[in-house]
PDB file of C-alpha atoms in Angstrom:
ATOM      1  CA  UNK A 716      -0.188   0.073   0.045  1.00 59.00           C
ATOM      2  CA  UNK A 717       1.451   3.336  -1.080  1.00 64.00           C
ATOM      3  CA  UNK A 718       1.830   6.154   1.508  1.00 60.00           C
ATOM      4  CA  UNK A 719      -0.711   8.127  -0.065  1.00 62.00           C
ATOM      5  CA  UNK A 720      -3.133   5.549   0.502  1.00 62.00           C
ATOM      6  CA  UNK A 721      -2.312   5.143   4.013  1.00 61.00           C
ATOM      7  CA  UNK A 722      -2.753   8.972   4.711  1.00 60.00           C
ATOM      8  CA  UNK A 723      -6.180   9.091   3.197  1.00 62.00           C
ATOM      9  CA  UNK A 724      -8.981   9.846   5.697  1.00 61.00           C
ATOM     10  CA  UNK A 725     -11.447   8.146   3.138  1.00 64.00           C
ATOM     11  CA  UNK A 726     -12.916   5.054   4.403  1.00 67.00           C
ATOM     12  CA  UNK A 727     -11.549   5.461   7.717  1.00 68.00           C
ATOM     13  CA  UNK A 728     -13.213   5.031  11.172  1.00 70.00           C
ATOM     14  CA  UNK A 729     -12.916   8.140  13.525  1.00 69.00           C
ATOM     15  CA  UNK A 730     -13.832   7.426  17.086  1.00 71.00           C
ATOM     16  CA  UNK A 731     -14.494  10.240  19.598  1.00 67.00           C
ATOM     17  CA  UNK A 732     -14.419   9.206  23.302  1.00 54.00           C
ATOM     18  CA  UNK A 733     -16.420  11.623  25.848  1.00 55.00           C
ATOM     19  CA  UNK A 734     -16.800  11.020  29.440  1.00 57.00           C
ATOM     20  CA  UNK A 735     -20.170  10.945  30.821  1.00 56.00           C
ATOM     21  CA  UNK A 736     -19.688  11.212  34.761  1.00 63.00           C
ATOM     22  CA  UNK A 737     -22.460  10.095  37.375  1.00 81.00           C
ATOM     23  CA  UNK A 738     -23.126  11.868  40.225  1.00 92.00           C
ATOM     24  CA  UNK A 739     -20.762  10.100  42.461  1.00 92.00           C
ATOM     25  CA  UNK A 740     -17.492   9.810  44.936  1.00 94.00           C
ATOM     26  CA  UNK A 741     -15.538   7.163  43.904  1.00 92.00           C
ATOM     27  CA  UNK A 742     -12.442   7.335  46.588  1.00 94.00           C
ATOM     28  CA  UNK A 743     -12.527   8.730  50.105  1.00 97.00           C
ATOM     29  CA  UNK A 744      -9.277   7.645  51.914  1.00 98.00           C
ATOM     30  CA  UNK A 745      -7.453   8.838  54.982  1.00 98.00           C
ATOM     31  CA  UNK A 746      -3.672   8.339  55.032  1.00 95.00           C
ATOM     32  CA  UNK A 747      -2.849   8.786  58.886  1.00 93.00           C
ATOM     33  CA  UNK A 748       0.968   9.503  59.785  1.00 89.00           C
ATOM     34  CA  UNK A 749       2.259   9.565  56.115  1.00 89.00           C
ATOM     35  CA  UNK A 750       5.817  10.167  55.726  1.00 85.00           C
ATOM     36  CA  UNK A 751       7.326  13.853  54.952  1.00 82.00           C
ATOM     37  CA  UNK A 752       8.508  12.732  51.526  1.00 85.00           C
ATOM     38  CA  UNK A 753       4.668  11.862  50.395  1.00 87.00           C
ATOM     39  CA  UNK A 754       3.838  15.554  51.314  1.00 86.00           C
ATOM     40  CA  UNK A 755       6.599  16.583  49.176  1.00 85.00           C
ATOM     41  CA  UNK A 756       5.607  14.403  46.208  1.00 88.00           C
ATOM     42  CA  UNK A 757       2.241  15.917  46.570  1.00 88.00           C
ATOM     43  CA  UNK A 758       3.536  19.333  46.307  1.00 88.00           C
ATOM     44  CA  UNK A 759       2.414  19.795  49.909  1.00 83.00           C
ATOM     45  CA  UNK A 760       4.864  21.943  52.138  1.00 73.00           C
ATOM     46  CA  UNK A 761       6.039  19.466  55.051  1.00 68.00           C
ATOM     47  CA  UNK A 762       6.884  22.256  57.241  1.00 69.00           C
ATOM     48  CA  UNK A 763       3.144  23.281  57.590  1.00 65.00           C
ATOM     49  CA  UNK A 764       1.268  20.283  56.886  1.00 55.00           C
ATOM     50  CA  UNK A 765       3.427  17.606  58.157  1.00 63.00           C
ATOM     51  CA  UNK A 766       3.029  18.180  61.759  1.00 63.00           C
ATOM     52  CA  UNK A 767      -0.685  17.610  61.408  1.00 64.00           C
ATOM     53  CA  UNK A 768       0.013  14.119  60.407  1.00 85.00           C
ATOM     54  CA  UNK A 769      -2.942  12.974  57.996  1.00 92.00           C
ATOM     55  CA  UNK A 770      -3.885  13.396  54.344  1.00 94.00           C
ATOM     56  CA  UNK A 771      -7.585  13.192  53.078  1.00 96.00           C
ATOM     57  CA  UNK A 772      -7.998  12.234  49.336  1.00 97.00           C
ATOM     58  CA  UNK A 773     -11.480  12.413  47.436  1.00 97.00           C
ATOM     59  CA  UNK A 774     -12.424  11.911  44.051  1.00 95.00           C
ATOM     60  CA  UNK A 775     -15.606  13.139  42.607  1.00 94.00           C
ATOM     61  CA  UNK A 776     -17.663  13.389  39.513  1.00 92.00           C
ATOM     62  CA  UNK A 777     -19.005  15.534  38.230  1.00 92.00           C
ATOM     63  CA  UNK A 778     -15.465  17.214  38.720  1.00 90.00           C
ATOM     64  CA  UNK A 779     -16.404  20.812  39.249  1.00 92.00           C
ATOM     65  CA  UNK A 780     -18.262  19.148  42.338  1.00 95.00           C
ATOM     66  CA  UNK A 781     -14.728  19.419  44.250  1.00 96.00           C
ATOM     67  CA  UNK A 782     -15.036  22.772  44.579  1.00 97.00           C
ATOM     68  CA  UNK A 783     -18.054  22.557  46.876  1.00 96.00           C
ATOM     69  CA  UNK A 784     -16.666  19.721  48.404  1.00 97.00           C
ATOM     70  CA  UNK A 785     -13.614  21.621  49.285  1.00 97.00           C
ATOM     71  CA  UNK A 786     -15.918  24.283  50.958  1.00 97.00           C
ATOM     72  CA  UNK A 787     -17.714  21.842  52.812  1.00 97.00           C
ATOM     73  CA  UNK A 788     -14.809  20.223  54.315  1.00 97.00           C
ATOM     74  CA  UNK A 789     -13.301  23.820  55.402  1.00 96.00           C
ATOM     75  CA  UNK A 790     -16.398  24.586  57.114  1.00 96.00           C
ATOM     76  CA  UNK A 791     -16.879  20.878  58.780  1.00 96.00           C
ATOM     77  CA  UNK A 792     -13.633  20.985  60.657  1.00 92.00           C
ATOM     78  CA  UNK A 793     -10.017  22.659  61.023  1.00 88.00           C
ATOM     79  CA  UNK A 794      -8.282  21.260  57.801  1.00 92.00           C
ATOM     80  CA  UNK A 795      -6.228  22.825  55.457  1.00 90.00           C
ATOM     81  CA  UNK A 796      -6.566  22.550  51.481  1.00 93.00           C
ATOM     82  CA  UNK A 797      -3.844  20.970  49.576  1.00 91.00           C
ATOM     83  CA  UNK A 798      -5.069  20.675  46.160  1.00 92.00           C
ATOM     84  CA  UNK A 799      -8.640  21.184  44.539  1.00 96.00           C
ATOM     85  CA  UNK A 800      -8.765  20.324  40.912  1.00 94.00           C
ATOM     86  CA  UNK A 801     -12.076  21.005  39.170  1.00 92.00           C
ATOM     87  CA  UNK A 802     -10.869  19.236  36.135  1.00 91.00           C
ATOM     88  CA  UNK A 803     -10.508  15.760  37.531  1.00 90.00           C
ATOM     89  CA  UNK A 804     -12.674  16.188  40.542  1.00 93.00           C
ATOM     90  CA  UNK A 805      -9.661  15.504  43.044  1.00 95.00           C
ATOM     91  CA  UNK A 806      -9.714  16.962  46.589  1.00 96.00           C
ATOM     92  CA  UNK A 807      -6.843  16.692  48.831  1.00 96.00           C
ATOM     93  CA  UNK A 808      -7.117  17.972  52.557  1.00 95.00           C
ATOM     94  CA  UNK A 809      -4.433  17.867  55.525  1.00 92.00           C
ATOM     95  CA  UNK A 810      -4.883  18.062  59.147  1.00 91.00           C
ATOM     96  CA  UNK A 811      -4.909  15.892  62.233  1.00 91.00           C
ATOM     97  CA  UNK A 812      -6.510  12.373  61.607  1.00 93.00           C
ATOM     98  CA  UNK A 813      -9.856  13.554  63.209  1.00 94.00           C
ATOM     99  CA  UNK A 814     -10.173  16.712  61.357  1.00 94.00           C
ATOM    100  CA  UNK A 815      -9.450  15.007  57.758  1.00 95.00           C
ATOM    101  CA  UNK A 816     -11.961  12.099  59.016  1.00 97.00           C
ATOM    102  CA  UNK A 817     -14.555  14.847  60.107  1.00 97.00           C
ATOM    103  CA  UNK A 818     -14.284  16.790  56.722  1.00 98.00           C
ATOM    104  CA  UNK A 819     -14.299  13.608  54.560  1.00 98.00           C
ATOM    105  CA  UNK A 820     -17.246  12.380  56.413  1.00 98.00           C
ATOM    106  CA  UNK A 821     -19.190  15.805  55.918  1.00 98.00           C
ATOM    107  CA  UNK A 822     -18.430  15.878  52.181  1.00 98.00           C
ATOM    108  CA  UNK A 823     -19.675  12.196  51.692  1.00 98.00           C
ATOM    109  CA  UNK A 824     -23.149  13.080  53.616  1.00 98.00           C
ATOM    110  CA  UNK A 825     -23.634  16.339  52.165  1.00 97.00           C
ATOM    111  CA  UNK A 826     -23.151  14.652  48.744  1.00 96.00           C
ATOM    112  CA  UNK A 827     -25.388  11.694  49.330  1.00 96.00           C
ATOM    113  CA  UNK A 828     -28.121  13.340  50.977  1.00 97.00           C
ATOM    114  CA  UNK A 829     -28.346  16.799  49.241  1.00 96.00           C
ATOM    115  CA  UNK A 830     -26.821  16.158  45.954  1.00 94.00           C
ATOM    116  CA  UNK A 831     -28.205  12.792  45.550  1.00 94.00           C
ATOM    117  CA  UNK A 832     -24.548  11.054  44.857  1.00 95.00           C
ATOM    118  CA  UNK A 833     -23.892   7.746  45.135  1.00 93.00           C
ATOM    119  CA  UNK A 834     -20.717   7.662  47.657  1.00 95.00           C
ATOM    120  CA  UNK A 835     -18.309   5.220  48.855  1.00 95.00           C
ATOM    121  CA  UNK A 836     -17.252   4.485  52.409  1.00 96.00           C
ATOM    122  CA  UNK A 837     -14.140   6.441  53.797  1.00 97.00           C
ATOM    123  CA  UNK A 838     -11.282   4.079  53.956  1.00 97.00           C
ATOM    124  CA  UNK A 839      -8.052   4.540  56.154  1.00 96.00           C
ATOM    125  CA  UNK A 840      -4.230   3.558  55.910  1.00 93.00           C
TER     126      UNK A 840
END
């Protein structure tokens, strides 16, 4: 087959993929007593965040809901926001273990009861 034939777009199938997210929280996890290197690799400041001894991670869809989740998490306890991504739906918070757990539980409760989301249980390592 000639190069010209391979480059031709005639009779070729074009596939377009779209993400059609449901209303869900697929991950809610608490990392208790993480190593300082984990804070650094996540782009968090270990001199501020490491003393608090816990990292919380939530993955939400639709992704913009991470903004609402961040607001609820901050109002529910004394956590610090580590990262909010409105494009991937990722929320990372830091604080004491009890603060992080309380903030994640508050986000899950609001999302399930008020927004009608399907939520997962909080896991912990």
